[in-house]
Amino acid sequence: MAESAALKKSSSPQAAQSTEVAVQMSGVNKWYGQFHVLRDINLSVARGERIVICGPSGSGKSTMIRCINALEEHQQGKIVVDGTELSSDLKNIDKIRSEVGMVFQHFNLFPHKTILENCTLAPIWVRKIPKKEAEATAMHFLEKVKIPEQANKYPGQLSGGQQQRVAIARSLCMKPRIMLFDEPTSALDPEMIKEVLDTMVELAKEGMTMLCVTHEMGFAQAVADRVIFMDQGQIIEQNTPKEFFNNPRNDRTKLFLSQILGH
Amino acid sequence: MTDASFFRKEIIPPSAPPPGLTGPWNWARTNLFPGPISSIQTVVFGALAIWLVVWAFPWFWYSNWTAPNLRTCRELIGDTGGGCFAFFTERWHQFLFGSTFPATERWRMVLSFVLMLVALAPLLYPMLPRRMTYFSIAFPFLVIWLIWGGTLWLPIMIALGFGLGWLAYRLARPLGNLGASIIAVVVPILWWYFLASEVADQLSQFIGLKLPVIQSRNLGGLAIAVIIGLSGILLSLPLGILLALGRQSNLFILHAVSVGFIEFIRGVPLITILIAAQSVLGYFLPPGTNFDIVLRVIILVTLFSAAYNAETIRGALAALPRGQYEAANSMGMDYWTSQRLIILPQAMKISIPGIVGNFIGLFKDTTLVSIIGIYDLVGLFGPLDASTDWKGIYWEFYFIIAVIFFIICFSMSRYSIWLERRLRTDIR
């Protein structure tokens, strides 16, 4: 934790102004029809904190982070993002979404737009930034994810790993204060996972607040401040990565870890 | 390879395919004569095609284009088997403008047609300068004046109504979105209803800008097909998009109205609606209102085609991955921004073949207006058959109609293929 505090100081000036709590979920419940997907979720994420969320499929981990930018609606409880409480008001939702970047498992780039356009659309139309400035920002972030030379190609011409790095750059162009990653490497070939993880590690080093749903345990050990284990819509266990991997307390966690680390 | 262990020392470089795998001879061998049965089929159908050409050849080669009437025409042709197309030489203007269109005003139709091509070009070909679209916007108002005549001030005043609506919206913006939208609709309607024609009258006293009036019943031929077809196409596309979005909407009323409208239109034949437009509608409109028959037909054809477009577009919307909606939403785009920038461009691309199919159908359906007394291309058969000179012509007349429609519809089809190819972005 001491390390993360040090990183926080070196991060962008924006991060310092606002509250220390980036995301606060209290007593969040969600149902799909009769099915209780999220059960009494209480989670507080500090600014600059990096959290890795893991768990078996269907455990509600994606649903949980998708509640943070209201891609999923929660039916009970309170979610405060960056000092603003999520309500059903559309303006409020759009405002929160523009502050929260999201990277998806299947990249979800816009196939009819070039890489550069993918990165500039939202800044131009949501943030109302002049086109020239948006393009300069986009090129800056494309350089950061190491694919500026692809700027004028279409997503369909890029490899999976490249597409996912564009997706990260696209989110960063909105200058988000929180980044959500929903299994960003699960759809990638083994050879491409590393390039995406490297980009994420880079981002973590700069002090971005990150919530990552991932099964990349190497990544969790390297950058996470906290690892959260979910099952059946509940948070079962959370701890520092060191404690989490070396000394899991819940039986379900032990079983899960033995399954994924077993071979 | 029997050895379980193997490792490559050098990579094999790529080489050209062996001869005989490419080229025209190879194409013929694989496509026309791959085996005995296929070869027989190729020969039989090839012979059939040649026979068909030989059979139809005299009809064109010995055809007559100059005789003054059918009897002379038949005599001149004799028993060569030629067709008699002379009626077309005599009446080509009827095919273009209709049988009762005043000869002195034909230039207006020709000019309208040329201007139409100029106005359509920037809409069809994205590589043309965007400034050309200003003319495309002005074109409908200009062409209404050119075709129907009267004073140019009236279309200008109608156009001004749209401008007033926009202005009202800007000024009423502080009242909130809904209030401003209502005002933006009400202001132009009041303007059109109470003031527009009055002001146009007054202005035309000073500077006339007048053309002789042409009644809708005097329009016909290809012109009426293009007027109805093009208006229907241009109006039904946006309406179809709105209906498709309405049908996808979570708002119950909007959803129900869209579904009800679409299913009603799809369940009723166009011809019944057209006949209703001609007769039944007259009973419901206030007495004395003169609701132009061509305008009625345009409205009905538009509604009809919009319902079909809506279903085509709805299919495309459903085919888009959910991730596209989520990605747009997750960056804070509101509904209309994400529809305009992300969803609709992709959905429209997917629905190009279906929509162009609908448009081709719409254009061919314009021939149905011949039943309600508009002399479109097919309707021209009436006056032709009623004339003493040309009574008895069937094949040649319908052949010419078919050729005209084929040229236009085939062009639309080719355009759609070109557009699809142009919009492809997934080529590696």
XYZ file of C-alpha atoms in Angstrom:
691
model
C 0.000 0.000 0.000
C 2.904 2.337 0.687
C 3.998 1.881 -2.885
C 0.609 2.910 -4.221
C 0.639 6.075 -2.117
C 3.936 7.026 -3.662
C 2.571 6.428 -7.134
C -0.449 8.558 -6.349
C 1.673 11.615 -5.741
C 3.425 11.306 -9.066
C 0.157 10.904 -10.982
C -1.744 13.605 -12.913
C -2.877 16.722 -11.044
C -6.554 15.851 -11.628
C -6.299 12.903 -9.338
C -5.276 15.050 -6.416
C -8.209 17.481 -6.470
C -11.114 15.195 -5.847
C -12.171 12.923 -3.038
C -9.910 10.104 -2.045
C -12.616 7.550 -2.748
C -13.008 6.821 -6.468
C -15.785 4.240 -6.287
C -18.009 3.432 -3.350
C -20.517 0.573 -3.564
C -22.659 0.020 -0.508
C -25.248 -2.706 -0.100
C -25.619 -3.228 -3.857
C -28.045 -5.950 -4.948
C -29.106 -6.945 -8.410
C -31.477 -9.513 -9.827
C -32.032 -10.859 -13.351
C -35.678 -11.768 -12.973
C -35.645 -14.214 -10.055
C -31.904 -14.780 -10.221
C -29.939 -12.924 -7.569
C -26.726 -11.964 -9.434
C -25.192 -9.464 -7.022
C -25.662 -9.966 -3.307
C -24.892 -7.183 -0.858
C -21.777 -5.837 -2.555
C -19.767 -3.438 -0.411
C -16.630 -2.124 -2.039
C -14.625 1.012 -1.619
C -11.927 1.840 -4.139
C -9.432 4.551 -3.265
C -8.129 6.934 -5.885
C -5.113 5.438 -7.604
C -5.876 1.962 -6.333
C -5.512 -1.057 -8.631
C -7.937 -3.861 -7.999
C -8.067 -7.255 -9.662
C -11.320 -9.165 -9.496
C -11.379 -12.874 -10.176
C -13.739 -15.742 -9.700
C -15.469 -18.564 -11.584
C -17.652 -17.725 -14.567
C -21.110 -16.595 -13.583
C -19.887 -15.276 -10.263
C -21.045 -11.740 -11.082
C -17.644 -10.091 -11.455
C -18.377 -8.559 -14.872
C -21.844 -7.552 -13.738
C -20.351 -5.796 -10.745
C -17.949 -3.594 -12.680
C -20.595 -2.953 -15.337
C -22.794 -1.510 -12.599
C -20.156 1.134 -11.961
C -20.753 2.793 -15.346
C -24.438 1.831 -15.420
C -24.173 -0.603 -18.320
C -26.101 -2.736 -15.839
C -28.734 -1.327 -13.556
C -28.595 -2.162 -9.853
C -31.853 -2.481 -7.997
C -30.766 -1.913 -4.422
C -27.967 -0.066 -2.726
C -25.884 2.932 -3.522
C -23.015 3.460 -5.976
C -20.989 6.654 -5.792
C -18.517 7.207 -8.621
C -16.037 10.028 -8.326
C -18.232 11.858 -5.848
C -21.420 11.532 -7.923
C -24.133 9.097 -6.969
C -25.493 6.951 -9.801
C -29.164 7.690 -10.376
C -31.483 6.776 -13.195
C -31.170 10.296 -14.607
C -29.675 9.950 -18.096
C -27.603 13.144 -17.870
C -26.065 11.899 -14.651
C -25.315 8.505 -16.205
C -23.698 10.043 -19.289
C -21.580 12.297 -17.110
C -20.303 9.385 -15.038
C -19.683 7.294 -18.133
C -17.550 10.013 -19.672
C -15.330 9.908 -16.570
C -15.056 6.120 -16.474
C -13.209 4.312 -19.250
C -14.076 0.737 -20.098
C -12.181 -1.948 -21.996
C -14.185 -4.955 -23.149
C -13.343 -8.584 -23.716
C -14.208 -8.314 -27.412
C -12.625 -4.861 -27.897
C -15.836 -3.404 -29.372
C -14.002 -1.043 -31.677
C -16.181 0.694 -34.243
C -15.450 -1.257 -37.441
C -16.685 1.479 -39.790
C -14.270 4.075 -38.403
C -10.488 4.279 -38.687
C -8.346 3.774 -35.606
C -7.868 7.527 -35.301
C -11.609 8.168 -35.651
C -12.315 5.512 -33.044
C -10.157 7.505 -30.662
C -11.513 10.957 -31.499
C -15.278 10.385 -31.811
C -16.196 10.597 -28.148
C -13.816 13.462 -27.286
C -15.249 15.474 -30.189
C -18.937 14.696 -29.682
C -19.152 14.172 -25.934
C -16.381 16.424 -24.620
C -16.826 18.944 -27.473
C -13.076 19.158 -28.004
C -11.901 20.691 -31.331
C -11.029 18.041 -33.929
C -7.357 19.056 -34.217
C -6.849 18.847 -30.488
C -8.676 15.520 -30.245
C -6.475 14.090 -32.991
C -3.331 15.263 -31.247
C -4.498 13.617 -28.024
C -5.398 10.447 -29.913
C -1.960 10.251 -31.520
C -0.370 10.781 -28.110
C -2.204 7.791 -26.657
C -1.736 5.659 -29.770
C 1.983 6.258 -29.393
C 1.700 5.262 -25.787
C 0.138 1.918 -26.707
C 2.812 1.677 -29.430
C 0.691 1.646 -32.601
C 0.709 5.207 -33.996
C 1.524 3.829 -37.457
C -1.883 2.083 -37.598
C -3.867 5.315 -37.100
C -5.439 5.352 -40.542
C -6.256 1.669 -40.787
C -9.574 0.083 -39.900
C -10.013 -2.197 -36.871
C -10.583 -5.194 -39.154
C -7.036 -4.852 -40.482
C -5.446 -5.177 -37.035
C -4.585 -8.205 -34.911
C -6.513 -8.894 -31.720
C -3.768 -7.604 -29.475
C -3.449 -4.431 -31.514
C -7.210 -3.936 -31.425
C -7.287 -4.253 -27.662
C -4.474 -1.720 -27.321
C -6.455 0.653 -29.537
C -9.460 0.078 -27.292
C -7.352 1.093 -24.292
C -6.088 4.184 -26.132
C -9.657 5.020 -27.141
C -10.747 4.983 -23.511
C -7.747 7.041 -22.418
C -8.564 9.741 -24.974
C -11.559 10.657 -22.827
C -9.085 11.347 -19.987
C -11.004 9.080 -17.640
C -10.325 9.114 -13.914
C -11.208 5.445 -13.476
C -10.608 2.541 -15.849
C -12.638 -0.660 -15.902
C -11.270 -3.753 -17.639
C -13.687 -6.578 -18.360
C -11.544 -9.648 -19.128
C -9.353 -7.690 -21.567
C -7.128 -10.624 -22.511
C -9.619 -13.503 -22.548
C -10.300 -13.294 -26.291
C -6.667 -13.021 -27.319
C -4.174 -15.501 -28.724
C -1.509 -16.450 -26.189
C 1.153 -14.532 -28.090
C -0.818 -11.303 -27.877
C -1.738 -11.334 -24.213
C 1.612 -9.942 -23.159
C 1.459 -6.785 -25.292
C -1.908 -5.883 -23.774
C -0.798 -6.661 -20.235
C 2.331 -4.542 -20.743
C 0.118 -1.603 -21.692
C -1.999 -2.153 -18.585
C 1.048 -2.369 -16.343
C 2.275 0.907 -17.821
C -1.062 2.486 -17.042
C -1.009 1.163 -13.501
C 2.418 2.659 -12.950
C 1.054 6.080 -13.828
C -1.412 5.931 -10.971
C -4.647 5.261 -12.843
C -7.480 3.933 -10.704
C -8.138 0.501 -12.208
C -10.641 -2.272 -11.670
C -9.695 -5.328 -13.713
C -11.697 -8.479 -14.097
C -9.008 -10.906 -15.201
C -7.551 -14.323 -14.636
C -4.019 -13.176 -15.360
C -2.621 -13.969 -11.942
C 0.844 -12.782 -12.943
C -0.637 -9.381 -13.652
C -2.475 -9.416 -10.327
C 0.717 -10.186 -8.459
C 2.675 -7.529 -10.304
C 0.402 -4.519 -10.062
C -2.680 -5.107 -7.921
C -3.087 -3.382 -4.574
C -5.926 -5.696 -3.744
C -7.337 -8.915 -5.184
C -11.034 -9.624 -4.855
C -12.469 -13.099 -5.207
C -16.146 -13.426 -6.080
C -18.505 -16.394 -6.185
C -22.286 -16.621 -6.489
C -22.680 -12.863 -6.683
C -20.795 -12.155 -3.501
C -17.375 -10.932 -2.523
C -15.897 -13.985 -0.829
C -12.456 -12.732 -0.037
C -10.255 -9.725 -0.587
C -6.669 -9.148 0.337
C -3.303 -7.939 -0.857
C -2.056 -10.152 -3.694
C 0.688 -11.594 -1.536
C -1.713 -12.680 1.201
C -4.371 -13.695 -1.308
C -2.169 -16.113 -3.208
C -0.012 -17.391 -0.364
C -2.568 -17.533 2.351
C -6.157 -17.828 1.070
C -8.603 -18.189 3.940
C -11.904 -19.225 2.410
C -12.232 -22.824 1.159
C -13.863 -21.691 -2.066
C -10.908 -19.401 -2.746
C -8.473 -22.218 -2.072
C -10.323 -24.477 -4.488
C -10.406 -21.780 -7.164
C -6.711 -21.035 -6.830
C -5.813 -24.691 -6.942
C -7.855 -25.019 -10.148
C -6.254 -22.147 -12.019
C -2.733 -22.463 -10.676
C -2.771 -26.256 -10.617
C -1.265 -26.865 -14.017
C 7.277 -38.720 -41.240
C 7.926 -41.619 -39.001
C 10.364 -39.941 -36.697
C 8.687 -38.597 -33.585
C 11.321 -35.937 -33.351
C 11.731 -33.387 -36.119
C 12.954 -29.874 -36.453
C 13.163 -27.598 -39.481
C 16.467 -26.033 -40.331
C 15.268 -23.600 -42.999
C 11.904 -21.992 -43.829
C 10.440 -22.910 -47.276
C 10.152 -19.739 -49.406
C 6.790 -19.083 -51.160
C 6.673 -20.102 -54.853
C 4.293 -19.536 -57.828
C 1.426 -22.055 -58.352
C 2.142 -24.736 -60.997
C 0.873 -23.896 -64.554
C -2.642 -25.096 -65.409
C -4.159 -23.847 -62.174
C -4.918 -20.377 -63.566
C -5.864 -18.770 -66.894
C -8.952 -18.829 -69.184
C -8.538 -22.444 -70.314
C -8.433 -23.604 -66.784
C -11.507 -21.501 -65.992
C -13.430 -23.144 -68.856
C -12.316 -26.586 -67.791
C -13.355 -26.163 -64.142
C -16.566 -24.204 -64.795
C -17.930 -25.465 -68.131
C -16.509 -28.955 -68.733
C -15.563 -30.487 -65.398
C -17.169 -33.849 -66.224
C -19.348 -35.651 -68.821
C -22.757 -34.634 -67.401
C -21.746 -31.024 -66.903
C -20.298 -30.912 -70.410
C -23.593 -32.131 -71.890
C -25.464 -29.497 -69.912
C -23.091 -26.810 -71.116
C -23.624 -27.811 -74.740
C -27.435 -28.074 -74.412
C -27.913 -24.751 -72.647
C -25.351 -23.080 -74.895
C -27.337 -24.236 -77.924
C -30.564 -23.010 -76.308
C -29.044 -19.576 -75.712
C -27.870 -19.344 -79.313
C -31.273 -20.452 -80.596
C -32.973 -17.769 -78.475
C -30.758 -15.054 -79.905
C -31.334 -16.295 -83.460
C -35.079 -16.475 -82.817
C -35.343 -12.923 -81.436
C -32.865 -11.382 -83.847
C -35.251 -10.534 -86.793
C -37.651 -8.775 -84.415
C -34.976 -6.159 -83.809
C -33.068 -6.317 -87.105
C -36.104 -5.899 -89.378
C -37.966 -3.594 -87.014
C -39.652 -0.481 -88.369
C -39.304 2.879 -86.600
C -40.730 5.322 -89.134
C -44.172 4.230 -90.423
C -47.092 6.640 -89.766
C -49.490 3.933 -88.540
C -49.698 0.269 -87.712
C -51.166 -0.865 -91.053
C -48.365 0.742 -93.107
C -45.890 -0.545 -90.630
C -47.063 -4.140 -91.024
C -47.000 -3.815 -94.813
C -43.444 -2.464 -94.795
C -42.229 -5.236 -92.546
C -43.930 -7.940 -94.565
C -43.125 -11.451 -93.347
C -39.574 -10.705 -92.151
C -40.785 -11.018 -88.542
C -39.635 -7.528 -87.575
C -41.193 -5.546 -84.741
C -43.140 -2.341 -85.222
C -41.671 0.381 -83.025
C -42.753 3.345 -85.140
C -45.307 4.415 -82.508
C -42.364 5.207 -80.242
C -40.804 7.550 -82.806
C -44.143 9.315 -83.051
C -44.945 9.396 -79.342
C -41.587 9.313 -77.506
C -42.538 12.551 -75.736
C -45.593 10.849 -74.263
C -43.355 8.166 -72.815
C -41.220 10.858 -71.236
C -43.722 13.509 -70.158
C -47.209 12.008 -70.432
C -49.876 12.136 -73.107
C -51.367 15.532 -72.240
C -48.269 17.463 -71.288
C -48.071 20.810 -73.128
C -45.326 20.683 -75.770
C -44.142 24.227 -75.110
C -43.292 23.428 -71.494
C -41.201 20.319 -72.109
C -37.996 22.240 -71.461
C -39.037 22.527 -67.815
C -39.125 18.770 -67.452
C -35.769 18.322 -69.168
C -34.217 21.018 -66.991
C -35.735 19.430 -63.881
C -34.242 16.101 -64.876
C -30.761 17.547 -65.360
C -30.984 19.433 -62.065
C -32.130 16.220 -60.411
C -28.953 14.476 -61.526
C -26.869 17.346 -60.129
C -28.784 17.270 -56.823
C -28.529 13.494 -56.468
C -24.841 13.253 -57.310
C -23.444 14.388 -53.932
C -25.928 12.133 -52.092
C -24.929 9.082 -54.120
C -21.205 9.687 -54.440
C -19.485 10.645 -51.180
C -16.289 11.686 -52.952
C -17.947 14.764 -54.459
C -17.497 18.115 -52.653
C -19.821 18.406 -49.661
C -20.830 21.924 -50.643
C -22.908 20.457 -53.480
C -25.437 19.261 -50.908
C -26.635 22.850 -50.439
C -28.043 22.612 -53.937
C -29.549 19.209 -53.089
C -31.453 20.854 -50.228
C -32.721 23.690 -52.436
C -33.588 21.338 -55.285
C -37.016 20.075 -54.081
C -38.359 23.623 -53.765
C -36.958 24.609 -57.136
C -38.305 21.534 -58.876
C -41.814 21.968 -57.464
C -41.888 25.360 -59.141
C -40.378 24.066 -62.371
C -42.846 21.211 -62.724
C -46.105 22.634 -61.416
C -45.441 26.279 -62.268
C -47.056 29.243 -60.526
C -44.902 31.666 -58.641
C -41.491 30.770 -57.263
C -42.380 32.712 -54.123
C -44.616 29.940 -52.844
C -41.895 27.268 -52.632
C -39.598 29.918 -51.177
C -42.165 30.633 -48.465
C -42.561 26.915 -47.789
C -38.793 26.616 -47.439
C -38.846 29.655 -45.177
C -41.216 27.731 -42.888
C -38.464 25.182 -42.212
C -36.057 28.020 -41.505
C -38.573 29.574 -39.098
C -38.974 26.259 -37.327
C -35.212 26.010 -36.846
C -35.028 29.619 -35.631
C -37.921 29.053 -33.219
C -36.113 26.017 -31.860
C -32.926 27.993 -31.254
C -34.806 30.829 -29.545
C -36.976 28.507 -27.429
C -33.998 26.390 -26.355
C -34.023 27.826 -22.792
C -37.548 26.390 -22.349
C -36.105 22.900 -22.440
C -35.853 20.336 -25.191
C -39.484 19.208 -25.314
C -40.938 22.725 -25.239
C -38.549 23.914 -27.916
C -39.383 20.922 -30.134
C -43.111 21.601 -29.861
C -42.649 25.275 -30.690
C -40.368 24.334 -33.582
C -43.197 22.239 -35.052
C -46.079 24.618 -34.326
C -44.488 27.811 -35.684
C -43.916 26.570 -39.254
C -47.354 24.941 -39.403
C -49.003 28.233 -38.437
C -46.830 29.999 -40.968
C -47.728 27.622 -43.794
C -51.412 27.568 -42.950
C -52.109 31.288 -42.428
C -49.360 33.366 -43.955
C -47.184 31.578 -46.507
C -49.474 31.741 -49.561
C -50.659 35.251 -48.651
C -47.105 36.578 -48.490
C -46.182 34.733 -51.683
C -49.172 36.356 -53.435
C -48.183 39.818 -52.309
C -44.556 39.341 -53.323
C -45.488 37.990 -56.736
C -47.327 41.288 -57.375
C -43.947 43.019 -57.414
C -41.699 40.428 -59.001
C -43.686 37.665 -60.648
C -41.209 34.808 -61.035
C -44.105 32.973 -62.635
C -44.337 29.937 -64.886
C -47.519 28.682 -66.546
C -49.349 26.337 -64.164
C -49.380 22.635 -65.034
C -52.016 20.425 -63.426
C -51.002 17.122 -61.895
C -53.399 15.253 -64.196
C -51.332 16.438 -67.167
C -48.184 14.811 -65.830
C -47.456 11.284 -66.969
C -45.039 8.841 -68.530
C -41.582 8.311 -67.149
C -41.739 11.740 -65.487
C -44.510 10.741 -63.098
C -42.766 7.457 -62.289
C -39.588 9.361 -61.408
C -41.463 12.043 -59.428
C -43.368 9.502 -57.345
C -40.507 7.021 -57.145
C -37.822 9.487 -56.129
C -40.005 11.347 -53.628
C -41.052 8.035 -52.134
C -37.445 6.844 -51.896
C -36.089 10.024 -50.332
C -38.939 10.392 -47.822
C -39.374 6.749 -46.875
C -35.748 6.248 -45.847
C -35.740 8.646 -42.848
C -39.266 7.604 -41.918
C -38.227 3.951 -42.077
C -35.258 4.638 -39.783
C -37.513 6.373 -37.242
C -40.011 3.518 -37.370
C -37.265 0.932 -36.877
C -35.900 2.837 -33.886
C -39.449 3.240 -32.588
C -40.011 -0.463 -32.828
C -36.815 -1.079 -30.833
C -37.720 1.538 -28.237
C -38.376 0.751 -24.590
C -41.111 3.393 -24.487
C -44.293 1.376 -24.663
C -46.475 3.840 -26.597
C -43.792 4.556 -29.186
C -43.155 0.836 -29.611
C -46.855 0.031 -29.951
C -47.513 2.793 -32.491
C -44.529 1.723 -34.615
C -45.481 -1.946 -34.562
C -49.130 -1.158 -35.291
C -48.258 1.053 -38.231
C -45.735 -1.354 -39.732
C -47.995 -4.373 -39.408
C -51.012 -2.526 -40.801
C -49.144 -1.322 -43.871
C -47.551 -4.701 -44.487
C -50.889 -6.420 -44.168
C -52.709 -4.330 -46.773
C -52.035 -4.383 -50.543
C -50.726 -1.115 -51.970
C -53.440 -1.061 -54.593
C -56.229 -0.883 -52.000
C -54.513 2.032 -50.298
C -54.099 3.778 -53.642
C -57.751 3.376 -54.491
C -58.615 4.605 -51.026
C -56.421 7.624 -51.690
C -58.317 8.366 -54.845
C -61.862 7.990 -53.610
C -62.353 7.301 -49.923
C -60.013 9.995 -48.638
C -62.156 12.609 -50.368
C -65.052 11.871 -48.014
C -62.995 12.462 -44.903
C -61.255 15.648 -45.963
C -63.131 18.899 -45.365
C -65.228 19.820 -48.432
C -63.522 22.172 -50.829
C -59.999 21.044 -50.012
C -58.132 20.250 -53.163
C -55.658 17.586 -52.169
C -53.479 16.924 -55.157
C -53.697 13.313 -56.380
C -49.960 13.053 -57.064
C -49.208 14.360 -53.580
C -51.598 11.773 -52.128
C -49.912 8.986 -54.033
C -46.460 10.180 -52.928
C -47.555 10.172 -49.283
C -49.044 6.680 -49.538
C -46.122 5.185 -51.430
C -43.802 6.750 -48.848
C -45.712 5.277 -45.905
C -45.835 1.947 -47.668
C -42.144 1.780 -48.430
C -41.228 3.170 -44.992
C -42.857 0.179 -43.306
C -40.780 -2.231 -45.390
C -37.603 -0.202 -44.868
C -38.267 -0.169 -41.133
C -38.325 -3.961 -41.049
C -35.135 -4.225 -43.111
C -33.359 -1.751 -40.834
C -34.689 -3.432 -37.710
C -33.100 -6.655 -38.876
C -29.775 -4.863 -39.306
C -30.066 -3.219 -35.894
C -30.649 -6.621 -34.356
C -27.621 -8.010 -36.189
C -25.248 -5.461 -34.678
C -23.289 -6.862 -31.745
C -24.461 -5.575 -28.361
C -20.882 -4.511 -27.734
C -21.249 -1.650 -30.199
C -24.080 -0.138 -28.158
C -22.135 -0.738 -24.950
C -18.910 0.775 -26.276
C -20.764 3.896 -27.419
C -22.619 4.167 -24.114
C -19.544 3.536 -22.011
C -17.937 6.652 -23.481
C -20.827 8.839 -22.436
C -22.560 9.183 -25.799
C -26.271 9.880 -25.463
C -28.901 7.979 -27.451
C -28.974 10.157 -30.557
C -25.212 10.648 -30.708
C -24.552 6.930 -30.535
C -27.293 6.189 -33.072
C -25.961 8.788 -35.498
C -22.255 8.006 -35.203
C -22.063 4.339 -34.310
C -25.241 2.339 -34.704
C -27.028 3.669 -37.788
C -23.974 3.923 -40.077
C -23.314 0.233 -39.481
C -26.952 -0.815 -39.571
C -27.543 1.088 -42.806
C -24.523 -0.574 -44.373
C -25.883 -4.003 -43.505
C -29.323 -3.121 -44.839
C -28.181 -1.655 -48.183
C -29.191 -4.718 -50.256
C -32.585 -4.960 -48.547
C -33.334 -1.259 -48.761
C -32.321 -0.993 -52.402
C -34.525 -4.020 -53.024
C -37.413 -2.137 -51.402
C -36.658 0.926 -53.506
C -36.615 -1.084 -56.723
C -39.958 -2.559 -55.680
C -41.295 0.912 -54.901
C -40.198 2.241 -58.270
C -41.872 -0.601 -60.108
C -44.985 -0.193 -57.956
C -45.406 3.319 -59.305
C -46.952 1.616 -62.342
C -49.975 0.842 -60.158
C -51.040 4.475 -60.377
C -52.190 3.732 -63.929
C -55.210 2.126 -62.245
C -56.294 5.337 -60.560
C -56.211 7.397 -63.728
C -52.651 8.683 -63.875
C -51.093 8.093 -67.294
C -47.753 6.739 -66.228
C -45.728 4.523 -68.578
C -48.034 1.538 -68.323
C -51.110 3.772 -68.364
C -50.015 5.113 -71.765
C -51.301 1.915 -73.271
C -54.845 3.320 -72.924
C -54.417 6.295 -75.269
C -52.245 4.193 -77.602
C -54.815 1.435 -77.904
C -57.601 3.988 -78.299
C -55.926 5.644 -81.280
C -56.972 4.444 -84.749
C -53.349 4.520 -85.935
C -51.837 2.175 -83.402
C -54.629 -0.082 -82.199
C -53.314 -3.635 -82.018
C -49.796 -2.981 -80.684
C -48.929 -5.090 -77.624
C -45.506 -6.683 -77.667
C -43.526 -3.669 -78.792
C -45.235 -1.334 -76.331
C -44.617 -3.490 -73.292
C -41.121 -4.315 -74.501
C -40.209 -0.634 -74.448
C -41.747 -0.176 -70.976
C -39.772 -3.188 -69.768
C -36.515 -1.836 -71.201
C -37.026 1.570 -69.559
C -37.749 0.020 -66.161
C -34.935 -2.481 -66.508
C -32.355 0.209 -67.212
C -33.376 2.204 -64.146
C -33.772 -0.733 -61.763
C -30.572 -2.405 -62.934
C -28.694 0.856 -62.365
C -30.028 0.982 -58.812
C -28.918 -2.577 -58.261
C -25.428 -1.916 -59.611
C -25.173 1.218 -57.496
C -26.000 -0.728 -54.369
C -23.283 -3.276 -55.139
C -20.780 -0.469 -55.735
C -21.761 1.237 -52.479
C -21.498 -1.981 -50.493
C -18.031 -2.607 -51.834
C -16.986 0.951 -51.115
C -18.168 0.777 -47.523
C -16.323 -2.460 -46.814
C -13.709 -1.848 -44.167
C -12.885 -5.383 -43.155
C -10.524 -6.220 -46.031
C -7.239 -7.352 -44.686
